[in-house]
Coordinates of C-alpha atoms in Angstrom, one line a residue:
X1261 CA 6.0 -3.2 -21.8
X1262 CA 3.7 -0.2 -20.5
X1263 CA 3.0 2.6 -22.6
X1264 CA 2.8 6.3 -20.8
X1265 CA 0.9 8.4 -22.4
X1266 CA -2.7 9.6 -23.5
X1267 CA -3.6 6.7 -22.4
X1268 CA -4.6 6.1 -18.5
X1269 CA -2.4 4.2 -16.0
X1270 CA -4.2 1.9 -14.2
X1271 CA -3.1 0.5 -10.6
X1272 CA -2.9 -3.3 -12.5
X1273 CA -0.4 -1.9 -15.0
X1274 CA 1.8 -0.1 -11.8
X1275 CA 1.6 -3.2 -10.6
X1276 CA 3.3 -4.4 -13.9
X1277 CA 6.3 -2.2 -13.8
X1278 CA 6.5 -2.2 -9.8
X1279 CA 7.1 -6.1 -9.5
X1280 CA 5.9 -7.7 -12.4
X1281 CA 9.2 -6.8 -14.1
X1282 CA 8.2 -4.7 -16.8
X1283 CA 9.3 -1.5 -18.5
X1284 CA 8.3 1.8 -19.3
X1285 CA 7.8 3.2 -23.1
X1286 CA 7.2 6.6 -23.8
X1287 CA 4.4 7.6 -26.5
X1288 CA 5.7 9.1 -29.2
X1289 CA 2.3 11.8 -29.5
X1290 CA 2.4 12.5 -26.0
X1291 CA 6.2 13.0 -26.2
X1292 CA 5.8 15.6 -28.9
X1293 CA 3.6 17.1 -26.5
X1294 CA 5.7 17.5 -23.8
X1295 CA 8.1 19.2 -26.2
X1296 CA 5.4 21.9 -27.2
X1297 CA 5.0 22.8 -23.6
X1298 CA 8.3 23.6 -23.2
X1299 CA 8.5 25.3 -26.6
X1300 CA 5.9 27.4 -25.9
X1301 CA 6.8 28.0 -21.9
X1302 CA 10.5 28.8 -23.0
X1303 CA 9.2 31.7 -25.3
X1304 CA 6.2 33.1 -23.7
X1305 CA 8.3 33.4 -20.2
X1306 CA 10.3 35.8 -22.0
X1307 CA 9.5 39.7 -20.5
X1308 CA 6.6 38.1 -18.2
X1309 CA 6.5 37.9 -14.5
X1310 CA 6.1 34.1 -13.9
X1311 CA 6.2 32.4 -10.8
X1312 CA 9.6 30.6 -10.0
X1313 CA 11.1 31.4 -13.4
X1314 CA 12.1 35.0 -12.7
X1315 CA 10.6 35.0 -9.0
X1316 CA 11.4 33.6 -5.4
X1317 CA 9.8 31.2 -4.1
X1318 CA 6.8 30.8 -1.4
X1319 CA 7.0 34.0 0.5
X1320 CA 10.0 35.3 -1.2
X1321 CA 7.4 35.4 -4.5
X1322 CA 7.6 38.9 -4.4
X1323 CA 11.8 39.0 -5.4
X1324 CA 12.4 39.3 -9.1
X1325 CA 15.2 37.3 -10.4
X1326 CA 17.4 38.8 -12.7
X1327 CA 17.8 36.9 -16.2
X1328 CA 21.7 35.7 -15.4
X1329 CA 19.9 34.3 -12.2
X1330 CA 17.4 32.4 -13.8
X1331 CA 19.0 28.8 -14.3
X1332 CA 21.1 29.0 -10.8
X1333 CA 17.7 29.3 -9.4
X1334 CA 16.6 26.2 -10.4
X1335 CA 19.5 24.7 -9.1
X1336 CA 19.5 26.5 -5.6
X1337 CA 15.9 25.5 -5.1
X1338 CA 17.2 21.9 -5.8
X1339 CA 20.0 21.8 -3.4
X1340 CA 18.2 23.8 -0.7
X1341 CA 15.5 21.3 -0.5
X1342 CA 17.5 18.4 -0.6
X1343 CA 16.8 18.5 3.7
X1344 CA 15.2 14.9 4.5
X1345 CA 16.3 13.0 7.3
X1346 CA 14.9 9.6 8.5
X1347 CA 15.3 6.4 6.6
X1348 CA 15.3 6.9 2.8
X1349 CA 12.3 5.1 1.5
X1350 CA 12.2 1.6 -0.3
X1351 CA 13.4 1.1 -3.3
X1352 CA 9.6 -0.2 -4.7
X1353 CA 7.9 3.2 -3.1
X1354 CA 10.7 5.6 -4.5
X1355 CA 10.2 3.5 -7.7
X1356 CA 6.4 4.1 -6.9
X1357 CA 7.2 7.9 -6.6
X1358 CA 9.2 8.2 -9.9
X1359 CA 6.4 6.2 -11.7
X1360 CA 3.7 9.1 -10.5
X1361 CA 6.1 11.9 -11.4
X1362 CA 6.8 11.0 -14.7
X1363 CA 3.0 10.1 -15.4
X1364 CA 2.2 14.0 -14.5
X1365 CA 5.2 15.1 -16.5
X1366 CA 3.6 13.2 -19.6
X1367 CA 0.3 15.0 -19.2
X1368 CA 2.2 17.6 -20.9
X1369 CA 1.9 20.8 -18.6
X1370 CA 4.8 21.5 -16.9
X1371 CA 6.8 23.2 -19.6
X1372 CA 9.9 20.9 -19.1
X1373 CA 12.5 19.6 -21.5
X1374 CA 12.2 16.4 -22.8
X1375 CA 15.2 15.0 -21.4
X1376 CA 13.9 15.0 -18.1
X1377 CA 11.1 12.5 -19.1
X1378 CA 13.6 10.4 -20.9
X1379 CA 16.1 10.2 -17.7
X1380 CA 13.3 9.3 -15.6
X1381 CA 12.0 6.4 -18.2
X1382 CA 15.9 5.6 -18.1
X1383 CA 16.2 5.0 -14.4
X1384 CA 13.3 2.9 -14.0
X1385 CA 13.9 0.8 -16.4
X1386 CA 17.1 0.6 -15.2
X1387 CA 16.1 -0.1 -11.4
X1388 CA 18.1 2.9 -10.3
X1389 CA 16.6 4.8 -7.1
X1390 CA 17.4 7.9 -6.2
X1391 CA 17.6 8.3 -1.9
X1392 CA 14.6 9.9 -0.9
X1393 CA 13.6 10.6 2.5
X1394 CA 10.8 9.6 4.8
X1395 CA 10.6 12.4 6.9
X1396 CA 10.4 16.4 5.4
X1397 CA 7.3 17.0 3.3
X1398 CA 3.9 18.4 4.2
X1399 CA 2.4 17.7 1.3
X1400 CA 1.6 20.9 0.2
X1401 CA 3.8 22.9 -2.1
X1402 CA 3.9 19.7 -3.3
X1403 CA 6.1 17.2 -1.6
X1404 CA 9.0 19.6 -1.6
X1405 CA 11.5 17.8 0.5
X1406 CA 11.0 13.9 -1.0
X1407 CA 10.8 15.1 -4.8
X1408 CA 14.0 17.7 -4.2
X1409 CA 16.0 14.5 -3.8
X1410 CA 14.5 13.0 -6.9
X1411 CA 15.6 16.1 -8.5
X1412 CA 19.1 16.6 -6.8
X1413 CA 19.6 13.0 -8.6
X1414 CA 18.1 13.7 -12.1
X1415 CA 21.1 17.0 -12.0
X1416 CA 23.7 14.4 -11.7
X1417 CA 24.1 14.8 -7.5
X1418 CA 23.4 13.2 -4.2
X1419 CA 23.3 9.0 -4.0
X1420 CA 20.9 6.3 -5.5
X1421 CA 20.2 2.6 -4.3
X1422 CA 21.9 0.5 -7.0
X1423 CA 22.7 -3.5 -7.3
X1424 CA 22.3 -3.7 -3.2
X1425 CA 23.6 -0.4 -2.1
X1426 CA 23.9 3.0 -2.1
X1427 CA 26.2 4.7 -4.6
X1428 CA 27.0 8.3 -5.8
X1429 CA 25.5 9.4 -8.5
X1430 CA 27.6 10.4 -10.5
X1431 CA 30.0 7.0 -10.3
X1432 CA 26.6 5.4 -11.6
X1433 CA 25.4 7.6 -14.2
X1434 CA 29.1 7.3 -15.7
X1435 CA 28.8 3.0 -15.5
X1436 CA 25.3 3.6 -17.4
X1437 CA 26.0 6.1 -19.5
X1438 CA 23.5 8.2 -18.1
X1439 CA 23.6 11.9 -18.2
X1440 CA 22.4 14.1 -16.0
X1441 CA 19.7 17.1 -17.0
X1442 CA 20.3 20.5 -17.7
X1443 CA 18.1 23.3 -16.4
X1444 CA 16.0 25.2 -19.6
X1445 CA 13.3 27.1 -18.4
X1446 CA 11.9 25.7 -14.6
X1447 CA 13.1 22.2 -14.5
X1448 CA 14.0 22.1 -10.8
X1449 CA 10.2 23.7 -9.6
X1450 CA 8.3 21.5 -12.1
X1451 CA 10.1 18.2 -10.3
X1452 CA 9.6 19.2 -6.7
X1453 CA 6.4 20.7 -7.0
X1454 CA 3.7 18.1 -6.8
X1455 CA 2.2 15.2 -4.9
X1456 CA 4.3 12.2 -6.3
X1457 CA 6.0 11.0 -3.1
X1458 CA 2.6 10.6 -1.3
X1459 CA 0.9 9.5 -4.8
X1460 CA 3.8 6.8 -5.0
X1461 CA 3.7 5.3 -1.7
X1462 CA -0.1 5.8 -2.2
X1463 CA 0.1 3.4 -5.2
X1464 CA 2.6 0.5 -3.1
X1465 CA 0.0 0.9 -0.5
X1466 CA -3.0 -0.1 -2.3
X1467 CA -1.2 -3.3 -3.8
X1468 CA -0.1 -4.7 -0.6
X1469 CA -3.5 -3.7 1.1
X1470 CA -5.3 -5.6 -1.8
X1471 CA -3.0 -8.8 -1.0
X1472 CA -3.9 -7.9 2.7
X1473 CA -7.6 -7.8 2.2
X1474 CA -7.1 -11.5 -0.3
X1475 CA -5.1 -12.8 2.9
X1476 CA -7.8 -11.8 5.6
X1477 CA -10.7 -13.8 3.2
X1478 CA -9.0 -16.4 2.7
X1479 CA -8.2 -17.0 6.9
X1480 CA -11.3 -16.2 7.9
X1481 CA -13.0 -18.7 5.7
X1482 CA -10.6 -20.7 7.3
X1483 CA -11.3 -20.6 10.7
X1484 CA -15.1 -21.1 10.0
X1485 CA -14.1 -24.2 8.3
X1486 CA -11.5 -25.5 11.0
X1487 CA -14.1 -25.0 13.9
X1488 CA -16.9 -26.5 11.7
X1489 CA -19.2 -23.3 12.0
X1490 CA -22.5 -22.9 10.0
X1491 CA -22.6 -21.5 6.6
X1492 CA -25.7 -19.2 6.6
X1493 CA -24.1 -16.0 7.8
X1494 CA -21.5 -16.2 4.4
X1495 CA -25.0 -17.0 2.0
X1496 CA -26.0 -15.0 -0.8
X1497 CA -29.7 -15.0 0.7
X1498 CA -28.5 -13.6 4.1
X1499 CA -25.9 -10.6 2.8
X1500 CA -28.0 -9.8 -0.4
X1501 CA -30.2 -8.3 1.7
X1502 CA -27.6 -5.5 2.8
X1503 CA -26.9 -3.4 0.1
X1504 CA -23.3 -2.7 0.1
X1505 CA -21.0 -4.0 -2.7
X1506 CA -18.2 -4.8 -0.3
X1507 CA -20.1 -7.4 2.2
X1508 CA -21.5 -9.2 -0.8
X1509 CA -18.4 -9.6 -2.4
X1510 CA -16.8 -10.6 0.5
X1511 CA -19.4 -13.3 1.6
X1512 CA -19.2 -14.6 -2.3
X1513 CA -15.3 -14.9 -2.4
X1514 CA -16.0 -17.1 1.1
X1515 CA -17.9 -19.3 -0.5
X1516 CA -15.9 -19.4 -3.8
X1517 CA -12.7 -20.7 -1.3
X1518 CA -14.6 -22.9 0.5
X1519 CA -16.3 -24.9 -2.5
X1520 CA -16.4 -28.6 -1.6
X1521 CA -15.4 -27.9 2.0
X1522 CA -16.5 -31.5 4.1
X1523 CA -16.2 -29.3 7.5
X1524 CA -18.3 -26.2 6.7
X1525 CA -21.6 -27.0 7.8
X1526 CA -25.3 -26.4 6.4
X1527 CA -27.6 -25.7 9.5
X1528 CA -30.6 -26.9 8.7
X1529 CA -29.0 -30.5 8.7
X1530 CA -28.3 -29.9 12.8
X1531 CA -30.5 -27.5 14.4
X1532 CA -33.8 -27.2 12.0
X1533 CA -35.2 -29.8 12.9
X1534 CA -36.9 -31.4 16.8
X1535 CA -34.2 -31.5 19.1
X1536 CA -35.0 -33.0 23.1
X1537 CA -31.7 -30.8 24.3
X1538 CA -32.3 -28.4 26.7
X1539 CA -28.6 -27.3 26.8
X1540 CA -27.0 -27.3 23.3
X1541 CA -23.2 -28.3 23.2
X1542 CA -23.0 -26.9 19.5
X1543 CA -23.2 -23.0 19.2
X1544 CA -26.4 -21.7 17.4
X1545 CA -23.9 -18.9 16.4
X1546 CA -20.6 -17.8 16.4
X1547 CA -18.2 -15.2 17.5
X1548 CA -18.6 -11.9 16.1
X1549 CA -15.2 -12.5 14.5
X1550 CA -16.1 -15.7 12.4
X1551 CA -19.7 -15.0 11.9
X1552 CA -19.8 -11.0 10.8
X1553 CA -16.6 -11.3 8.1
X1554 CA -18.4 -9.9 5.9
X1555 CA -19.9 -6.7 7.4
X1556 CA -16.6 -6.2 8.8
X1557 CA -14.2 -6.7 5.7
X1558 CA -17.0 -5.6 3.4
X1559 CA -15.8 -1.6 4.7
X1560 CA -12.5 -2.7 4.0
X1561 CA -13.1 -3.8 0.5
X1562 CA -15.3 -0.7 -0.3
X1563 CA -12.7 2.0 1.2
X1564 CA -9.5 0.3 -0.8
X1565 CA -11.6 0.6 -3.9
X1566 CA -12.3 4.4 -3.3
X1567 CA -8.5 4.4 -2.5
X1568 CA -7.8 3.5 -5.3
X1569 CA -10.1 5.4 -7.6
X1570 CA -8.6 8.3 -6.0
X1571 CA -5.1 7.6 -5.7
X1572 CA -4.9 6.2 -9.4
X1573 CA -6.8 9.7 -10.4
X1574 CA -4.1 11.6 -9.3
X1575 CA -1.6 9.5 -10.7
X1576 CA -3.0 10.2 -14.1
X1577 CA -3.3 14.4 -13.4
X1578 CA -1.1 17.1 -13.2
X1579 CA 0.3 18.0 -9.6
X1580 CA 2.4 21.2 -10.4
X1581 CA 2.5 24.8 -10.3
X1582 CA 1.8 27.0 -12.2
X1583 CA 0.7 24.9 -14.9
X1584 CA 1.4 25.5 -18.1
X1585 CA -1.1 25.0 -21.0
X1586 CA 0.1 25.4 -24.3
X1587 CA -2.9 24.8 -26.3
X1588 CA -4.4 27.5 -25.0
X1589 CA -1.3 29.7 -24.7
X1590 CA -1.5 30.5 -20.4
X1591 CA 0.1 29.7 -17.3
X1592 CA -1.8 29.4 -14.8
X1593 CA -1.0 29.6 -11.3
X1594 CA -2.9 27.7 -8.4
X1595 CA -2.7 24.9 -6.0
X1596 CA -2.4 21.4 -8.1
X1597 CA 0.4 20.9 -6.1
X1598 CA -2.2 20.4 -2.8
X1599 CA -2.1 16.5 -1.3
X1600 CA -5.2 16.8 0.3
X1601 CA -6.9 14.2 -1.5
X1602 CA -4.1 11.0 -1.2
X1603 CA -3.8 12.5 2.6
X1604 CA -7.6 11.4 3.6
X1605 CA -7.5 8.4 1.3
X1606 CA -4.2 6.7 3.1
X1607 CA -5.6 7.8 6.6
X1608 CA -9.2 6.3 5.6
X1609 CA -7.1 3.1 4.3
X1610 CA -4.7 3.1 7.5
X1611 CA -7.8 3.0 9.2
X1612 CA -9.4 0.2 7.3
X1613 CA -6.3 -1.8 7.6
X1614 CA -5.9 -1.3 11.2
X1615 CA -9.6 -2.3 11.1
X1616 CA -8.3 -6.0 9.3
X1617 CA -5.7 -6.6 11.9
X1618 CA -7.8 -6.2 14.8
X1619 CA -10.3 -8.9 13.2
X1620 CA -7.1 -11.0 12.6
X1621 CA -5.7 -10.7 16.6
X1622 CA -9.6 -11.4 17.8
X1623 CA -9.7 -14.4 15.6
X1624 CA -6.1 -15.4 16.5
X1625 CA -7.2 -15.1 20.3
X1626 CA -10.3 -17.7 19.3
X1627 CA -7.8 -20.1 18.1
X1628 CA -6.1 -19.6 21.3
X1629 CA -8.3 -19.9 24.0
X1630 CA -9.3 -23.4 24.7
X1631 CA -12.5 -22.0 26.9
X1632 CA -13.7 -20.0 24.0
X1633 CA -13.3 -22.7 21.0
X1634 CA -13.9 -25.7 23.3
X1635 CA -11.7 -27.4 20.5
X1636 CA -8.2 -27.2 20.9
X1637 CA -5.4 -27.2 23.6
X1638 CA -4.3 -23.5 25.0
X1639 CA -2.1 -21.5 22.9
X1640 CA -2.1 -24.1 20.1
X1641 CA 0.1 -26.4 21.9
X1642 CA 0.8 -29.6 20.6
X1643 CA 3.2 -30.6 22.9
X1644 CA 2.7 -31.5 27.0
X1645 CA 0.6 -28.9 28.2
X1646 CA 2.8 -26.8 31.4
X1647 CA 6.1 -27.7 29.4
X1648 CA 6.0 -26.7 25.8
X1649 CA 4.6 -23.0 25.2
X1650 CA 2.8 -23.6 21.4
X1651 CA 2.0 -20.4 19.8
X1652 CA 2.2 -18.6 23.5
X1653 CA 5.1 -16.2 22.5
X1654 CA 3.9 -15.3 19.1
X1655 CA 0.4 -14.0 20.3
X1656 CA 2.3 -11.3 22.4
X1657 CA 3.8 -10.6 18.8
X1658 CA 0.8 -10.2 17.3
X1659 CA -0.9 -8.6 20.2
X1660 CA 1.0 -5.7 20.3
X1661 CA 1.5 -5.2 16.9
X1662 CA -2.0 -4.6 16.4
X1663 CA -1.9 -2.2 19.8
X1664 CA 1.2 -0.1 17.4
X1665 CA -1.5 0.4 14.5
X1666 CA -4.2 1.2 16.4
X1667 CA -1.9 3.9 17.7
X1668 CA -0.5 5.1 14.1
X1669 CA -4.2 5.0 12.7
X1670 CA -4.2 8.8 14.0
X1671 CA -5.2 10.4 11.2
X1672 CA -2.9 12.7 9.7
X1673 CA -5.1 15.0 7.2
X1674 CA -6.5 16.6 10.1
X1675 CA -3.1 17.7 11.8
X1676 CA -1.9 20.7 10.0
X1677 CA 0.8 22.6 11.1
X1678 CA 1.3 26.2 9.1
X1679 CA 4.9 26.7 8.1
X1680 CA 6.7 28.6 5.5
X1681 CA 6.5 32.0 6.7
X1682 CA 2.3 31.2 6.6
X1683 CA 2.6 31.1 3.3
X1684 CA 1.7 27.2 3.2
X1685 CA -1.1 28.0 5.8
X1686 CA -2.9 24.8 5.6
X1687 CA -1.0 21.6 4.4
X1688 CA -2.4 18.1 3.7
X1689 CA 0.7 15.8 5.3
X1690 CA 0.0 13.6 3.1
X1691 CA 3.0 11.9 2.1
X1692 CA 3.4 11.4 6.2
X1693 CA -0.4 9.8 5.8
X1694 CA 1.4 7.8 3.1
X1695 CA 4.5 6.5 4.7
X1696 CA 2.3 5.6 8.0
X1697 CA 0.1 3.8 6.0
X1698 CA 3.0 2.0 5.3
X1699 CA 3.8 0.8 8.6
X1700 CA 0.5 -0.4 9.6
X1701 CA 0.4 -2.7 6.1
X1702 CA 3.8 -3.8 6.8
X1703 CA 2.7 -4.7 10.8
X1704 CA -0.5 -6.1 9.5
X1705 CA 1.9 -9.1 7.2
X1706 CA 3.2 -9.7 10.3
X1707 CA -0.4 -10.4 12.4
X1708 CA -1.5 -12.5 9.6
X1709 CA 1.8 -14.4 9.6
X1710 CA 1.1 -15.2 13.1
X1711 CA -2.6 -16.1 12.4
X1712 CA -1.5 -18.7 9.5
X1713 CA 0.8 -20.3 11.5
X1714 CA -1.7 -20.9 14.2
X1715 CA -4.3 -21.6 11.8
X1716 CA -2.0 -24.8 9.9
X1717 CA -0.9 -25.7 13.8
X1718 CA -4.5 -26.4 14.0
X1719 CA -5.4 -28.5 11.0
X1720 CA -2.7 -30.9 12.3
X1721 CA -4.1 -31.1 15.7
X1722 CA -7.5 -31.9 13.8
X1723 CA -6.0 -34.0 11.5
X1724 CA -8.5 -32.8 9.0
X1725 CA -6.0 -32.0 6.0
X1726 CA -8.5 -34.4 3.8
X1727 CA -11.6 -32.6 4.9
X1728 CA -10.5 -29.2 3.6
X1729 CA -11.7 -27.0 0.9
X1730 CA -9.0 -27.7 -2.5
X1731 CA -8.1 -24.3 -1.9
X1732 CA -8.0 -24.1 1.7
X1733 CA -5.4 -27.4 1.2
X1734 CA -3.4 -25.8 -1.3
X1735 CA -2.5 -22.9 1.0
X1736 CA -1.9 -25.4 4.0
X1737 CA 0.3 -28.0 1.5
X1738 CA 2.2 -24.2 0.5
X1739 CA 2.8 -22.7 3.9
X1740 CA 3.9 -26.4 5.1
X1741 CA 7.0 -25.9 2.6
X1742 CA 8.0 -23.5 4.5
X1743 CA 6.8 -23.9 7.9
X1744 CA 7.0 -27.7 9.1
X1745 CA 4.6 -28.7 11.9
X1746 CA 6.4 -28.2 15.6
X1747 CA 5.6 -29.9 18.7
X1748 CA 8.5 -29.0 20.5
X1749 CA 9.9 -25.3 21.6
X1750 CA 12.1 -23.7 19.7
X1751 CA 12.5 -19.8 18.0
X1752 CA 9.7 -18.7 16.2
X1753 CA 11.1 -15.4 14.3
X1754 CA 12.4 -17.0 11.1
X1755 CA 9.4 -18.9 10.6
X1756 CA 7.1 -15.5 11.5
X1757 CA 9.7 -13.9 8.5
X1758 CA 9.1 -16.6 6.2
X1759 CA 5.4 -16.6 6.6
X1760 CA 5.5 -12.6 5.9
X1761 CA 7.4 -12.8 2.9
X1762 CA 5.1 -15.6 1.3
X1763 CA 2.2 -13.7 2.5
X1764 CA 3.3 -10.5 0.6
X1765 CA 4.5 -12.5 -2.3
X1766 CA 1.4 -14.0 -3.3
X1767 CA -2.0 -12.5 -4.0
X1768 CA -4.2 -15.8 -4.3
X1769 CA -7.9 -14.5 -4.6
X1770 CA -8.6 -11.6 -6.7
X1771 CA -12.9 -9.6 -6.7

């Protein structure tokens, strides 16, 4: 069980609730708290002018709203912005989204009623996902369009993803005995009007990127070990000397997974010492892709952990406007409702990501090409070379997959579009940063897939299963489960699946 509340959420205890199978409490103090703020926003809107209680909206601010008004407001705003299109999200990044909203809700400053916490605890626990769209927020009034969906669902309306498919509403809250909220004060404002969506996805984002970055260690101390290269460039004495936190923990977790390796090699046993070749047949060095792992991953390690600081800051803060502070008796209005933040930090990780699956194809294409590696047939082929094809059609797979991210890795935070009458002037995107962040992890699985299977295809052409690192053996003995050794041609797409789903199932190495 996680406990919201005063406390921090951290990304490990998302984590928890997201796929670990947990469920949500609800603090009791910080409940009490949420109650005052809408005690005290219920009476002090009384007689004041307050933004989207007795106002318009956006441009149309400047409308009064008559008191009879007031709660069909709520609900008009609701309905109106219930305009996605596209794909609804996943049921794990809409759970990601409700997780982020009620976190801000529990901070206590959004002068709602207490049942709209409760209903939101409910239908997490209860695996119940409201349909929430991909495409329709700019991520700056909040993610209006996503989060109106959330809220057309918390009123009792629209569809949610439940046992397998997509029901009513209604026909579900009646099998739970779920009921829908009522609106008090500003319920439907305070559940549109933040950055949850992109905060959400954010959070799924930074899980799978941190299996991602695991997955990318793991194979490139693999493919060092396989083509017997050197150790030096993964020693503590050669990265130490850099200063960044990344390449040294990237270079140590190497080493940690390739402990009691009998194919890694220590150079000073082959080349220090007097040698009469004038031609060597052994490379002094590698490929860029084997030998700099760490000064290339060690960016990608540093800018998920910024990611994440960030992302995971704005889980735990109030996105909303105005916000409403009880303590000190105010509301104040502003812009916490501005993505700008998760926006750069899911186009700097899309980036890095990208970044992982180009070192991934490069490697891939090492394995692949008999005149670069000197070690293995073309294309992996363990057949007759002219009539069996090997790993031929999946490198196509995984070349142009990596062509589609570098594409996508546009970045998003810099391609505002005013809309709203001007009133939203300058927008983040940021829950389109999000949702394209998405797709390149997703496409990234599926490089790596094709890089494992390559990568165990080679160990049996080597016949060196008995000359591995333990934990380099464990992951070949685990993949081989799943994906026997082929010779002969046959489709490769189930087995490229297979490979995806272990990959984004397990997170073997941890920094």
């Amino acid at each position: 069980m996680v406990t919201l509340g005063s406390k921090a959420l951290s990304l490990d205890e998302v984590y928890r609730i997201l796929l670990g199978g947990e469920e949500l409490a609800l603090e009791a103090a910080a409940l009490q708290q949420v109650e005052a703020s809408y005690l005290f926003l219920e009476k002090f809107s009384a007689k004041k002018l307050i933004y989207g209680i007795n106002t318009g909206f956006g441009p149309m601010a400047q409308y009064r709203i008559s008191e009879e008004d007031t709660f069909q407001l709520q609900y008009n705003l609701i309905r109106s912005h219930s305009s996605g299109a596209g794909k609804c999200m996943s049921p794990l990044m809409t759970k990601g989204l409700m997780i982020a909203r009620l976190s801000s809700f529990m901070q206590a400053h959004s002068g709602i009623h207490p049942e709209v916490v409760h209903l939101l605890k409910d239908l997490i626990n209860k695996n119940v996902y409201p349909c929430v769209f991909e495409h329709g927020g700019v991520g700056a009034s909040g993610d209006l369009v996503q989060l109106a969906h959330l809220a057309l669902v918390l009123i009792g309306e629209g569809e949610v993803w439940y046992e397998g498919a997509y029901q009513p509403t209604a026909s579900v809250f009646a099998k739970l005995n779920l009921q829908p909220i009522s609106i008090h004060v500003r319920e439907g404002l305070a559940i549109i009007n933040g950055t949850s969506a992109m905060t959400g996805v954010g959070l799924v984002n930074l899980i799978h990127a941190r299996k991602l970055l695991g997955w990318s260690v793991i194979l490139s101390a693999m493919i060092n070990e396989i083509v017997e290269a050197f150790d030096d460039h993964l020693s503590a004495e050669l990265n130490v000397v850099k200063k960044h936190e990344g390449q040294n923990a990237i270079a140590a977790k190497m080493r940690e997974i390739l402990q009691g390796s009998k194919m890694i090699r220590h150079r000073p046993d082959h080349l220090y010492k007097e040698l009469e070749e004038e031609v060597f047949k052994d490379k002094v060095q590698e490929y860029y892709s084997l030998r700099c792992v760490p000064q290339i991953l060690g960016p990608v390690y540093d800018t998920l952990a910024h990611a994440e600081k960030l992302v995971v800051q704005e889980l735990n803060s109030v996105s909303d406007n105005p916000v409403v502070d009880h303590h000190l008796g105010n509301v104040f209005h502003g812009g916490n409702f501005h993505g700008d933040y998760v926006s750069l930090e899911m186009d700097k990780l899309k980036i890095a990501v990208t970044r992982l699956s180009m070192l991934s194809e490069r490697q891939l294409n090492y394995l692949m090409n008999d005149k670069l590696n000197h070690k293995f047939p073309p294309f992996m082929n363990l057949g007759k070379l002219g009539f069996n094809f090997g790993m031929q059609g999946v490198q196509f797979t995984a070349t142009s997959t990596v062509a589609e991210n570098q594409t996508l890795s546009f970045p998003m935070y810099v391609h505002s579009i005013p809309n709203n009458n001007d009133n939203q002037d300058i927008v983040s995107m940021g829950c389109n940063a999000a949702i394209m962040t998405q797709k390149v992890i997703d496409n990234t699985f599926e490089v790596l897939a094709v890089q494992v299977m390559t990568m165990l295809q080679a160990v049996d052409y080597l016949n060196c299963q008995d000359r591995l690192a333990a934990f380099s053996h464990k992951i070949y003995q685990e993949v081989r489960a799943i994906f026997p050794k082929f010779i002969d041609d046959s489709p490769r797409y189930k087995d490229l699946q297979k490979i995806k789903e272990y990959l984004v199932q397990h997170e073997p190495v941890q920094f």
